[in-house]
Coordinates of C-alpha atoms and ligand atoms in Angstrom, one line a residue:
Chain X
M930 CA 0.0 0.0 0.0
T931 CA 1.4 3.4 -0.9
A932 CA 1.6 6.2 1.6
S933 CA -1.3 8.1 0.1
E934 CA -3.5 5.0 0.2
G935 CA -2.5 4.4 3.8
R936 CA -3.5 7.9 4.5
L937 CA -6.9 7.4 2.8
V938 CA -7.7 4.4 5.0
G939 CA -6.5 6.3 8.0
D940 CA -8.6 9.3 7.2
L941 CA -11.6 7.2 6.6
A942 CA -11.2 5.4 9.9
K943 CA -10.8 8.7 11.6
A944 CA -13.8 10.2 9.9
I945 CA -15.9 7.3 11.0
D946 CA -14.6 7.4 14.5
E947 CA -15.1 11.1 15.0
S948 CA -18.5 11.5 13.2
D949 CA -21.7 11.5 15.2
F950 CA -23.5 10.0 12.2
A951 CA -23.8 6.2 12.3
W952 CA -21.5 5.3 9.5
S953 CA -20.6 1.7 9.0
L954 CA -18.1 0.2 6.8
V955 CA -19.4 -3.0 5.3
L956 CA -17.5 -5.6 3.3
V957 CA -19.8 -7.2 0.8
G958 CA -18.6 -10.6 -0.2
E959 CA -21.0 -11.7 -2.8
D960 CA -23.0 -10.5 -5.8
Q961 CA -26.5 -10.1 -4.5
R962 CA -28.0 -10.9 -7.9
D963 CA -26.6 -14.4 -7.6
K964 CA -28.3 -14.7 -4.3
L965 CA -31.6 -13.7 -5.8
A966 CA -31.2 -16.2 -8.5
A967 CA -30.5 -18.9 -6.0
L968 CA -33.6 -18.0 -4.0
T969 CA -35.6 -18.1 -7.1
S970 CA -34.4 -21.5 -8.1
D971 CA -35.1 -22.8 -4.6
L972 CA -38.7 -21.8 -5.1
L973 CA -39.0 -23.7 -8.3
G974 CA -38.8 -27.1 -6.6
K975 CA -41.2 -30.0 -7.4
P976 CA -44.5 -30.3 -5.7
S977 CA -44.4 -32.0 -2.3
T978 CA -46.8 -32.2 0.5
T979 CA -44.1 -32.7 3.1
G980 CA -41.9 -29.6 2.6
D981 CA -39.3 -31.4 0.5
G982 CA -39.7 -29.5 -2.8
K983 CA -39.9 -25.7 -2.8
Q984 CA -37.9 -24.1 0.0
I985 CA -36.4 -21.0 1.5
T986 CA -33.0 -22.1 2.8
S987 CA -31.4 -20.6 5.9
G988 CA -30.1 -17.1 5.4
Y989 CA -32.8 -16.2 2.9
A990 CA -35.3 -16.4 5.7
Y991 CA -33.6 -13.3 7.1
W992 CA -32.7 -11.6 3.9
G993 CA -34.0 -8.1 3.4
I994 CA -35.4 -5.5 5.6
G995 CA -38.9 -7.1 6.0
P996 CA -37.7 -10.4 7.4
T997 CA -35.1 -8.5 9.5
I998 CA -37.8 -6.5 11.2
A999 CA -40.0 -9.6 11.5
W1000 CA -37.1 -11.4 13.2
A1001 CA -36.5 -8.7 15.7
H1002 CA -40.3 -8.8 16.5
A1003 CA -40.2 -12.6 16.9
C1004 CA -37.2 -12.4 19.2
A1005 CA -39.1 -10.0 21.5
D1006 CA -42.2 -12.2 21.5
P1007 CA -42.5 -13.9 24.9
F1008 CA -44.3 -16.8 23.2
Y1009 CA -41.3 -17.6 21.0
L1010 CA -39.6 -19.5 23.7
V1011 CA -36.4 -20.7 22.1
M1012 CA -35.2 -17.3 21.2
K1013 CA -36.5 -15.6 24.3
Q1014 CA -35.0 -18.2 26.6
S1015 CA -31.8 -18.1 24.6
L1016 CA -31.6 -14.3 25.0
D1017 CA -32.7 -14.2 28.6
S1018 CA -30.4 -16.8 29.9
F1019 CA -27.4 -15.9 27.7
T1020 CA -25.9 -13.5 30.3
R1021 CA -25.8 -16.2 32.9
R1022 CA -24.5 -18.9 30.6
W1023 CA -21.9 -16.7 29.1
S1024 CA -20.6 -15.7 32.5
R1025 CA -20.0 -19.3 33.3
V1026 CA -18.0 -19.9 30.2
R1027 CA -16.1 -16.6 29.6
G1028 CA -13.5 -17.3 32.3
K1029 CA -11.9 -19.8 29.9
V1030 CA -11.4 -17.2 27.2
G1031 CA -8.0 -15.6 27.7
S1032 CA -7.0 -12.0 26.9
G1033 CA -6.2 -10.5 23.5
F1034 CA -9.1 -12.1 21.6
H1035 CA -10.8 -10.7 18.6
H1036 CA -14.4 -11.6 17.8
V1037 CA -15.9 -13.1 14.6
S1038 CA -19.7 -13.7 14.9
F1039 CA -21.5 -15.9 12.4
G1040 CA -25.1 -14.7 12.1
V1041 CA -25.4 -11.6 14.2
G1042 CA -29.2 -11.6 14.5
T1043 CA -30.3 -8.8 16.8
G1044 CA -26.8 -8.4 18.2
H1045 CA -27.8 -8.8 21.9
K1046 CA -25.5 -11.6 22.5
D1047 CA -22.6 -10.2 20.6
R1048 CA -22.8 -7.2 22.9
L1049 CA -22.3 -9.3 26.0
V1050 CA -19.4 -11.2 24.4
L1051 CA -17.8 -7.9 23.2
D1052 CA -18.2 -6.3 26.6
H1053 CA -16.2 -9.1 28.2
L1054 CA -13.6 -9.3 25.4
L1055 CA -13.0 -5.5 25.4
D1056 CA -12.0 -5.6 29.1
H1057 CA -9.0 -7.7 28.0
N1058 CA -8.4 -6.3 24.6
P1059 CA -9.5 -2.6 24.1
D1060 CA -8.2 -2.8 20.5
L1061 CA -10.2 -5.7 19.4
L1062 CA -11.6 -6.3 16.0
Y1063 CA -15.3 -7.2 15.7
V1064 CA -16.3 -9.0 12.6
P1065 CA -20.0 -9.8 12.4
V1066 CA -20.9 -12.0 9.4
D1067 CA -24.4 -12.2 8.0
M1068 CA -26.1 -12.8 4.7
S1069 CA -28.5 -10.0 5.3
S1070 CA -27.1 -6.5 5.1
E1071 CA -30.1 -5.2 7.0
M1072 CA -29.6 -7.7 9.7
L1073 CA -25.9 -6.8 9.8
R1074 CA -26.7 -3.1 10.3
L1075 CA -29.3 -3.8 13.0
G1076 CA -27.3 -6.3 14.9
T1077 CA -24.0 -4.5 14.7
Q1078 CA -25.5 -1.3 16.0
Q1079 CA -27.2 -3.1 18.9
A1080 CA -24.0 -5.0 19.6
T1081 CA -21.6 -2.0 19.7
H1082 CA -23.8 0.9 20.8
G1083 CA -22.3 2.5 23.9
L1084 CA -19.4 0.1 24.1
R1085 CA -15.8 1.4 23.9
V1086 CA -15.2 -0.2 20.6
R1087 CA -14.1 2.3 17.9
G1088 CA -16.0 2.5 14.6
H1089 CA -13.2 1.4 12.4
R1090 CA -12.5 -1.7 14.4
V1091 CA -16.0 -3.0 13.5
V1092 CA -15.9 -4.8 10.1
P1093 CA -19.3 -6.2 9.2
V1094 CA -19.1 -8.7 6.4
Q1095 CA -22.1 -9.6 4.2
L1096 CA -21.5 -13.1 3.1
D1097 CA -23.4 -16.5 2.9
F1098 CA -21.3 -18.6 5.2
S1099 CA -22.8 -21.9 4.1
I1100 CA -20.8 -21.8 0.9
P1101 CA -17.4 -23.4 1.3
E1102 CA -15.7 -21.1 -1.3
N1103 CA -16.9 -18.1 0.6
L1104 CA -15.4 -19.5 3.8
A1105 CA -12.1 -20.1 2.2
E1106 CA -11.9 -16.5 1.2
F1107 CA -13.2 -15.2 4.5
R1108 CA -10.6 -17.3 6.3
D1109 CA -7.8 -15.5 4.4
L1110 CA -9.4 -12.2 5.1
V1111 CA -9.6 -12.8 8.9
H1112 CA -6.2 -14.2 9.2
R1113 CA -4.7 -11.2 7.4
M1114 CA -6.5 -8.8 9.6
V1115 CA -5.6 -10.4 13.0
G1116 CA -2.2 -11.9 12.2
D1117 CA -1.4 -14.4 14.9
E1118 CA -3.6 -12.9 17.5
P1119 CA -6.4 -15.2 18.8
V1120 CA -10.0 -15.0 17.6
L1121 CA -13.2 -16.1 19.4
Y1122 CA -15.6 -17.3 16.7
S1123 CA -19.3 -17.7 17.5
L1124 CA -22.3 -19.4 16.1
L1125 CA -25.1 -18.6 18.5
G1126 CA -28.9 -18.9 18.7
N1127 CA -29.2 -22.4 17.4
T1128 CA -28.3 -21.1 13.9
M1129 CA -26.6 -24.4 13.1
A1130 CA -29.9 -26.2 13.4
N1131 CA -31.3 -24.3 10.4
F1132 CA -29.2 -26.0 7.8
D1133 CA -30.0 -29.2 6.0
H1134 CA -26.4 -30.3 6.3
D1135 CA -25.7 -28.9 9.7
A1136 CA -22.6 -31.1 10.5
E1137 CA -20.9 -29.9 7.3
L1138 CA -21.8 -26.3 8.1
L1139 CA -20.2 -26.6 11.5
A1140 CA -17.1 -28.3 10.1
G1141 CA -16.8 -25.6 7.5
L1142 CA -16.9 -22.9 10.1
T1143 CA -14.6 -24.6 12.5
G1144 CA -12.2 -25.0 9.6
L1145 CA -11.2 -21.4 10.3
V1146 CA -10.1 -22.1 13.8
R1147 CA -6.4 -22.2 14.5
P1148 CA -4.8 -23.7 17.6
Q1149 CA -4.9 -20.3 19.4
D1150 CA -8.5 -19.7 18.6
L1151 CA -11.8 -20.7 20.3
F1152 CA -15.3 -21.3 19.1
L1153 CA -18.5 -20.6 20.9
L1154 CA -21.5 -22.7 19.9
E1155 CA -25.0 -22.4 21.1
V1156 CA -27.7 -25.0 20.3
A1157 CA -31.1 -26.0 21.5
T1158 CA -31.1 -29.4 23.1
T1159 CA -33.3 -32.1 24.4
D1160 CA -32.6 -34.8 27.0
A1161 CA -34.5 -37.5 25.1
L1162 CA -35.8 -38.3 21.6
S1163 CA -39.3 -39.5 20.9
D1164 CA -42.3 -38.7 18.6
E1165 CA -44.2 -37.1 21.5
L1166 CA -41.2 -34.8 22.2
A1167 CA -41.1 -33.9 18.6
Q1168 CA -44.7 -32.8 18.9
D1169 CA -43.8 -30.8 22.0
A1170 CA -41.1 -29.1 20.0
V1171 CA -43.6 -28.3 17.3
E1172 CA -46.0 -26.7 19.7
E1173 CA -43.3 -24.5 21.1
Y1174 CA -42.9 -22.8 17.7
A1175 CA -46.6 -23.0 16.8
R1176 CA -47.6 -21.0 19.8
S1177 CA -46.0 -17.8 18.7
R1178 CA -47.8 -15.6 16.1
A1179 CA -44.8 -13.3 15.8
Y1180 CA -42.7 -16.4 14.9
R1181 CA -45.2 -17.3 12.1
E1182 CA -45.0 -13.8 10.8
F1183 CA -41.3 -14.0 10.7
A1184 CA -41.3 -17.4 9.0
T1185 CA -43.6 -16.2 6.2
S1186 CA -42.0 -12.8 5.8
A1187 CA -39.4 -14.0 3.2
L1188 CA -42.3 -15.4 1.2
M1189 CA -44.3 -12.3 1.5
H1190 CA -41.4 -10.1 0.3
N1191 CA -40.1 -12.3 -2.5
T1192 CA -43.4 -13.6 -4.0
D1193 CA -46.8 -12.2 -4.7
L1194 CA -48.6 -14.8 -2.6
T1195 CA -51.3 -13.5 -0.3
I1196 CA -50.1 -14.8 3.0
T1197 CA -52.4 -16.3 5.6
L1198 CA -50.9 -17.4 8.8
D1199 CA -53.2 -20.4 9.0
A1200 CA -51.4 -21.9 6.1
V1201 CA -48.3 -22.3 8.2
R1202 CA -47.8 -25.9 9.2
F1203 CA -45.3 -27.5 11.5
R1204 CA -43.9 -31.0 11.0
G1205 CA -42.0 -32.7 13.8
A1206 CA -39.9 -35.8 13.5
V1207 CA -37.1 -37.6 15.2
E1208 CA -33.8 -37.4 13.2
G1209 CA -31.9 -40.6 13.9
D1210 CA -30.3 -40.6 17.3
R1211 CA -29.2 -37.1 17.1
A1212 CA -32.1 -34.6 17.1
L1213 CA -35.7 -33.7 17.0
K1214 CA -36.4 -31.9 13.7
V1215 CA -39.1 -29.4 13.0
K1216 CA -40.0 -28.3 9.5
V1217 CA -42.0 -25.1 9.1
V1218 CA -43.9 -25.2 5.9
Y1219 CA -46.4 -23.0 4.0
Q1220 CA -49.1 -25.2 2.5
N1221 CA -51.6 -24.3 -0.1
G1222 CA -54.8 -25.2 1.5
T1223 CA -57.1 -23.1 -0.6
G1224 CA -58.4 -26.2 -2.5
G1225 CA -57.2 -24.8 -5.8
D1226 CA -54.0 -24.2 -7.7
I1227 CA -52.4 -20.9 -7.4
M1228 CA -49.9 -19.1 -9.7
M1229 CA -47.1 -17.5 -7.8
M1230 CA -44.8 -14.8 -9.1
L1231 CA -41.1 -15.2 -8.3
P1232 CA -38.6 -12.3 -7.8
D1233 CA -37.5 -12.6 -11.4
R1234 CA -41.1 -12.2 -12.5
T1235 CA -41.5 -15.8 -13.7
R1236 CA -44.8 -17.3 -12.7
V1237 CA -44.8 -20.8 -11.4
P1238 CA -47.7 -23.0 -10.2
F1239 CA -48.2 -23.6 -6.5
P1240 CA -50.7 -26.5 -6.7
D1241 CA -53.2 -27.4 -4.1
Q1242 CA -51.7 -29.1 -1.0
D1243 CA -48.1 -28.3 -2.3
T1244 CA -45.7 -26.9 0.3
I1245 CA -42.9 -24.4 0.6
R1246 CA -40.5 -25.1 3.4
L1247 CA -40.0 -21.9 5.2
Y1248 CA -37.7 -22.9 8.0
L1249 CA -35.9 -25.9 9.4
T1250 CA -34.8 -26.2 13.0
R1251 CA -33.7 -28.9 15.4
K1252 CA -33.2 -29.7 19.1
Y1253 CA -30.1 -31.8 19.4
A1254 CA -30.0 -34.8 21.8
R1255 CA -27.6 -33.7 24.5
K1256 CA -25.9 -37.1 24.3
A1257 CA -25.2 -36.7 20.6
L1258 CA -23.5 -33.3 21.0
D1259 CA -20.1 -34.7 21.7
G1260 CA -20.2 -36.6 18.5
V1261 CA -21.4 -33.6 16.5
V1262 CA -18.6 -31.4 18.0
G1263 CA -16.0 -34.2 17.5
A1264 CA -17.0 -34.6 13.9
A1265 CA -16.2 -31.0 13.3
G1266 CA -12.7 -31.5 14.6
M1267 CA -13.4 -29.8 17.9
R1268 CA -13.4 -30.6 21.6
K1269 CA -15.4 -29.1 24.4
V1270 CA -13.5 -26.8 26.8
V1271 CA -16.5 -26.0 28.9
G1272 CA -20.3 -26.3 28.4
T1273 CA -23.3 -25.0 30.2
H1274 CA -26.8 -26.1 30.0
S1275 CA -30.0 -24.3 31.0
D1276 CA -33.4 -25.7 31.1
F1277 CA -36.6 -24.0 30.2
P1278 CA -38.1 -22.9 33.4
V1279 CA -41.5 -22.6 31.8
P1280 CA -44.5 -24.7 32.7
R1281 CA -46.1 -26.8 30.0
S1282 CA -42.9 -26.9 28.0
A1283 CA -41.5 -30.4 27.6
Q1284 CA -39.1 -31.7 30.2
G1285 CA -35.6 -31.6 29.2
F1286 CA -35.7 -28.9 26.5
G1287 CA -33.0 -26.3 26.9
M1288 CA -30.1 -24.4 25.5
D1289 CA -26.5 -25.5 25.6
L1290 CA -23.6 -23.1 25.3
L1291 CA -20.3 -24.8 24.4
L1292 CA -16.9 -23.3 24.3
L1293 CA -14.8 -25.4 21.8
A1294 CA -11.2 -25.6 21.0
P1295 CA -9.6 -27.3 18.0
G1296 CA -8.5 -30.9 18.3
G1297 CA -10.6 -34.0 18.0
P1298 CA -11.3 -36.1 21.1
D1299 CA -8.8 -38.6 19.8
E1300 CA -5.8 -36.4 20.5
P1301 CA -4.2 -37.8 23.7
A1302 CA -2.7 -34.5 24.7
T1303 CA -6.1 -32.8 24.9
S1304 CA -8.3 -35.7 25.6
G1305 CA -9.3 -35.0 29.2
S1306 CA -11.2 -37.5 31.3
G1307 CA -12.1 -40.0 28.6
S1308 CA -8.5 -40.7 27.8
R1309 CA -8.0 -43.9 29.9
A1310 CA -11.0 -45.5 28.1
R1311 CA -9.6 -44.5 24.7
D1312 CA -6.0 -45.5 25.6
I1313 CA -7.3 -49.0 26.4
W1314 CA -9.6 -49.5 23.5
E1315 CA -8.4 -47.5 20.6
H1316 CA -7.4 -49.7 17.7
Chain I
M130 CA 20.0 -88.5 18.8
T131 CA 18.7 -92.0 19.6
R132 CA 15.7 -91.3 17.4
V133 CA 17.9 -90.6 14.4
V134 CA 20.1 -93.6 15.2
I135 CA 17.1 -95.9 15.5
T136 CA 15.5 -94.5 12.3
A137 CA 18.9 -94.9 10.5
L138 CA 19.3 -98.5 11.7
T139 CA 15.7 -99.5 10.8
F140 CA 15.8 -98.0 7.3
G141 CA 19.4 -99.1 6.8
A142 CA 18.6 -102.7 7.7
L143 CA 15.4 -102.6 5.5
A144 CA 17.4 -101.2 2.6
V145 CA 20.2 -103.7 2.9
A146 CA 17.6 -106.5 3.1
M147 CA 15.9 -105.2 0.0
V148 CA 19.2 -105.1 -1.9
L149 CA 20.1 -108.6 -0.8
G150 CA 16.6 -109.8 -1.6
V151 CA 16.8 -108.4 -5.1
S152 CA 20.3 -109.8 -5.8
W153 CA 19.1 -113.1 -4.4
L154 CA 16.3 -113.1 -6.9
V155 CA 18.8 -112.3 -9.7
V156 CA 21.4 -115.0 -8.9
S157 CA 19.0 -117.8 -7.9
P158 CA 18.3 -120.4 -10.7
P159 CA 15.0 -120.0 -12.4
G160 CA 13.2 -122.8 -10.6
E161 CA 14.0 -121.4 -7.1
R162 CA 12.9 -117.8 -7.5
W163 CA 9.7 -118.0 -5.5
E164 CA 11.3 -117.6 -2.2
P165 CA 13.4 -114.4 -2.9
A166 CA 10.5 -112.9 -4.8
V167 CA 8.1 -113.3 -1.9
N168 CA 10.8 -112.0 0.5
S169 CA 11.4 -108.8 -1.6
L170 CA 7.7 -108.1 -1.9
A171 CA 7.2 -108.5 1.8
L172 CA 10.0 -106.1 2.5
L173 CA 8.6 -103.5 0.0
A174 CA 5.2 -103.7 1.7
G175 CA 6.8 -103.2 5.0
I176 CA 8.6 -100.1 3.9
T177 CA 5.6 -98.4 2.2
G178 CA 3.3 -99.5 5.0
I179 CA 5.3 -97.4 7.5
F180 CA 4.9 -94.3 5.3
A181 CA 1.2 -94.9 4.6
E182 CA 0.4 -95.3 8.2
R183 CA 2.3 -92.2 9.2
W184 CA 0.6 -90.1 6.5
A185 CA -2.9 -91.3 7.5
A186 CA -2.3 -90.5 11.1
Q187 CA -1.1 -87.0 10.3
R188 CA -4.0 -86.4 8.1
E189 CA -6.4 -87.4 10.8
Q190 CA -4.7 -85.3 13.3
R191 CA -4.9 -82.2 11.0
E192 CA -8.6 -82.8 10.4
Q193 CA -9.3 -83.0 14.1
A194 CA -7.3 -79.9 14.8
I195 CA -9.1 -77.9 12.1
G196 CA -12.4 -79.2 13.3
S197 CA -11.9 -78.0 16.8
I198 CA -10.5 -74.7 15.6
R199 CA -13.8 -74.2 13.6
L200 CA -15.8 -75.0 16.7
E201 CA -13.7 -72.6 18.8
M202 CA -14.1 -69.8 16.3
A203 CA -17.9 -70.3 16.3
R204 CA -17.9 -70.0 20.1
N205 CA -15.9 -66.8 19.9
R206 CA -18.3 -65.5 17.3
E207 CA -21.2 -66.1 19.7
T208 CA -19.3 -64.3 22.5
L209 CA -18.6 -61.3 20.3
D210 CA -22.1 -61.1 18.9
G211 CA -24.2 -61.6 22.0
G212 CA -24.4 -60.5 25.6
E213 CA -21.7 -58.2 26.9
F214 CA -20.3 -57.2 23.5
G215 CA -23.6 -56.8 21.7
A216 CA -24.9 -53.5 20.6
A217 CA -27.8 -53.4 23.0
T218 CA -26.0 -53.7 26.3
R219 CA -26.2 -50.9 28.8
P220 CA -23.2 -49.3 30.4
G221 CA -22.4 -50.5 33.9
R222 CA -19.8 -52.3 36.0
R223 CA -19.6 -56.0 34.9
L224 CA -17.3 -58.9 34.1
Y225 CA -16.8 -59.6 30.4
P226 CA -16.5 -63.1 28.9
R227 CA -13.1 -63.9 27.4
L228 CA -12.3 -65.1 23.9
I229 CA -10.8 -68.6 23.9
Q230 CA -7.9 -70.0 22.0
S231 CA -7.1 -73.4 23.4
A232 CA -7.8 -75.3 20.2
V233 CA -5.5 -73.0 18.3
D234 CA -2.8 -73.5 21.0
S235 CA -3.1 -77.2 20.9
A236 CA -3.0 -77.3 17.1
F237 CA 0.3 -75.4 17.2
S238 CA 1.8 -77.5 20.0
S239 CA 0.8 -80.9 18.5
G240 CA 2.3 -79.9 15.1
A241 CA -1.0 -81.0 13.5
L242 CA -0.6 -78.3 10.9
S243 CA 2.1 -78.6 8.3
P244 CA 4.2 -75.6 7.7
R245 CA 4.4 -76.4 4.0
R246 CA 0.7 -77.0 3.3
D247 CA -0.8 -74.7 5.9
A248 CA 1.5 -71.7 5.8
E249 CA -1.3 -69.2 5.2
L250 CA -3.6 -70.7 7.9
I251 CA -0.7 -70.7 10.4
D252 CA 0.0 -67.1 9.8
L253 CA -3.7 -66.2 10.3
L254 CA -3.9 -68.2 13.5
H255 CA -0.8 -66.5 14.9
R256 CA -2.3 -63.1 14.3
W257 CA -5.6 -64.3 15.8
R258 CA -3.8 -65.6 18.9
S259 CA -2.0 -62.3 19.6
A260 CA -5.3 -60.4 19.0
V261 CA -7.1 -62.6 21.5
G262 CA -4.4 -62.2 24.1
S263 CA -4.5 -58.5 23.6
V264 CA -8.3 -58.2 23.9
N265 CA -8.3 -60.3 27.0
R266 CA -5.7 -58.2 28.6
R267 CA -7.7 -55.0 27.8
L268 CA -10.8 -56.6 29.2
E269 CA -8.9 -57.3 32.4
M270 CA -7.8 -53.7 32.7
T271 CA -11.2 -52.4 32.0
E272 CA -12.8 -54.6 34.7
T273 CA -10.1 -53.6 37.2
L274 CA -10.7 -49.9 36.5
M275 CA -14.5 -50.3 36.6
F276 CA -14.5 -52.0 39.9
T277 CA -11.8 -50.0 41.6
S278 CA -11.1 -46.4 40.6
A279 CA -13.6 -45.4 37.8
S280 CA -16.4 -43.0 38.4
A281 CA -19.9 -43.7 37.0
E282 CA -19.0 -41.3 34.1
E283 CA -15.8 -43.2 33.4
V284 CA -17.5 -46.5 33.5
E285 CA -19.7 -45.1 30.7
Q286 CA -16.7 -43.9 28.8
L287 CA -15.0 -47.3 29.1
H288 CA -18.2 -48.9 27.9
R289 CA -18.5 -46.5 25.0
A290 CA -14.8 -46.8 24.0
L291 CA -15.2 -50.6 24.0
H292 CA -18.2 -50.4 21.7
S293 CA -17.0 -47.6 19.6
K294 CA -16.2 -47.8 15.9
G295 CA -12.5 -47.4 16.5
S296 CA -12.5 -50.0 19.2
F297 CA -9.9 -52.8 19.3
I298 CA -12.8 -55.2 19.4
Q299 CA -13.7 -54.2 15.8
G300 CA -10.3 -55.2 14.6
V301 CA -10.7 -58.6 16.3
R302 CA -14.1 -59.0 14.7
A303 CA -12.6 -58.4 11.3
L304 CA -9.8 -60.9 11.9
L305 CA -12.4 -63.5 13.1
D306 CA -14.3 -62.9 9.8
E307 CA -11.2 -63.5 7.9
T308 CA -10.3 -66.7 9.8
Q309 CA -13.7 -68.2 9.6
A310 CA -13.9 -67.5 5.9
Y311 CA -10.6 -69.2 5.3
L312 CA -11.6 -72.2 7.4
G313 CA -14.9 -72.4 5.5
E314 CA -13.0 -72.8 2.2
L315 CA -10.9 -75.7 3.4
P316 CA -12.2 -79.1 2.2
R317 CA -13.9 -81.0 5.0
Ligands
LIG271 C1 -31.2 -17.8 14.4 S1 -30.4 -16.3 14.0 C2 -29.3 -16.2 15.4 C3 -29.0 -14.8 15.7 C4 -28.0 -14.5 16.9 N1 -26.7 -15.2 16.7 C5 -28.6 -14.9 18.2 O1 -28.2 -15.9 18.8 O2 -29.6 -14.3 18.6 C6 -29.5 -16.7 12.6 C7 -28.7 -15.5 12.0 O3 -27.8 -16.1 11.0 C8 -27.9 -15.5 9.8 N2 -27.7 -16.5 8.8 C9 -28.4 -17.6 8.6 N3 -28.0 -18.4 7.6 C10 -26.9 -17.7 7.1 C11 -26.0 -17.9 6.0 N4 -26.1 -19.0 5.3 N5 -25.0 -17.0 5.8 C12 -25.0 -15.9 6.5 N6 -25.8 -15.6 7.5 C13 -26.8 -16.5 7.8 C14 -29.3 -14.9 9.8 O4 -29.4 -13.8 8.9 C15 -29.5 -14.5 11.2 O5 -29.0 -13.2 11.5

């Protein structure tokens, strides 16, 4: 970089830091036209009554200002338990975990959401590293703006040390580029990555997603993962999980908002259906679908103005989520090449909610459970039986 | 030493007798050849009889040995498939059954297998023996830990490690498959 370019960046940083206006410097990683094309093609799926054809994949559910506002509403809805509980109890759970995070850490947050949690994390990290770099990553630029502001407002973090990145982190090539970017910015200094709010559960290939994200982690880094959990797996519990989502109107509004903003469908909240199932021995799975129950075929217009049929009884999957079996978590984490440093669990203290549903917050470090140096208490067992 | 001397003496005497018998047959006048002929034939029968009898005995011994190894492998298969090693067992302190290898041991010590004909089987059985020894030793350690120092959590970890995909037991199962397949192909 030449001296004048260096000056330009320095001046820009200074202007941002000193201005009262809420400037934010955002790195946009992808062409948004490609995103729109991908959303359109996801909505062209074959007819299916079970939510396996047309779909809105994770990320797109939050994409744009409409869904962003709907999400913020849903998070504030006392009937949308998972998020409310996750937000309410985060302070307590984070305080039990944060002691294990040393000083000098930067923070990369995958999926900022409303930014409430990032704020708590940053507050702690800033105590030990006033010069930290905060890199929130989200597919939705509106969500980035909202979340980043909430996360940093009133904290001692300087404007130019906040680098929001608009990127779809479920795409491996994006992650490879992002990894280089982060490592260039922080050098050898440690980074705390986070994937909070059960975001991992929204992906069809959740294990691959986690493995992709943990692929950024170097030995000095840590990874904070938050997931919804269940103590047991059964069809009845899957129904309980369904009810938990079905109860919240604000949640339904959020789930349908991407459809409302990207198609010309007239949305009725009654057409939102929830399908619960047990996914092997690892999770309870809930699909949120929008079903054409009008008794007739509908033509629906997609963002590129093509019209496609939405036949009677056909579905569009709006959202996918899971509650992971607590017993399966070690396996999930291990498969992503990580091991647990500490974990906390908090139960839902709410009556009528199924026993054993809760949120788990895990602090992870690189290294599979098989590494003897880091293997902790299970090591004798493995030493004896490993082939 | 004595065995070699006795064998040498026996076969030496038989050979000399055979040579004498044949020369007797050659030198005796045509009318008197019956006696040396019968004598030579009797000697020949004696010599081949010794080998035939030895060969038959060895064959029988080998068949017996392989038969009992087959049975032993089937027993080990039952052990590995059922009860304590099966997929459905719950974690907890317990004693595990051991894998057995006495038929293999006795086949080796009796020399029932021939190093020339059975080289491959012998190699397989050697590997099997060392695997069984190793598993049994690990089981012993597991039990000792389970009943002395392990916490409930560690008992579960030991149980899980033993049943895990990377467990030593899986290697033993694979070796047992291989051995049984090999034994299955041998003519009965
Ligand atoms: C369930 S919210 C969690 C928000 C926040 N971390 C919390 O715990 O409250 C998921 C967030 O991840 C973002 N997101 C989901 N899929 C994404 C993707 N493929 N790429 C980038 N961001 C994504 C969404 O925009 C949203 O902000």
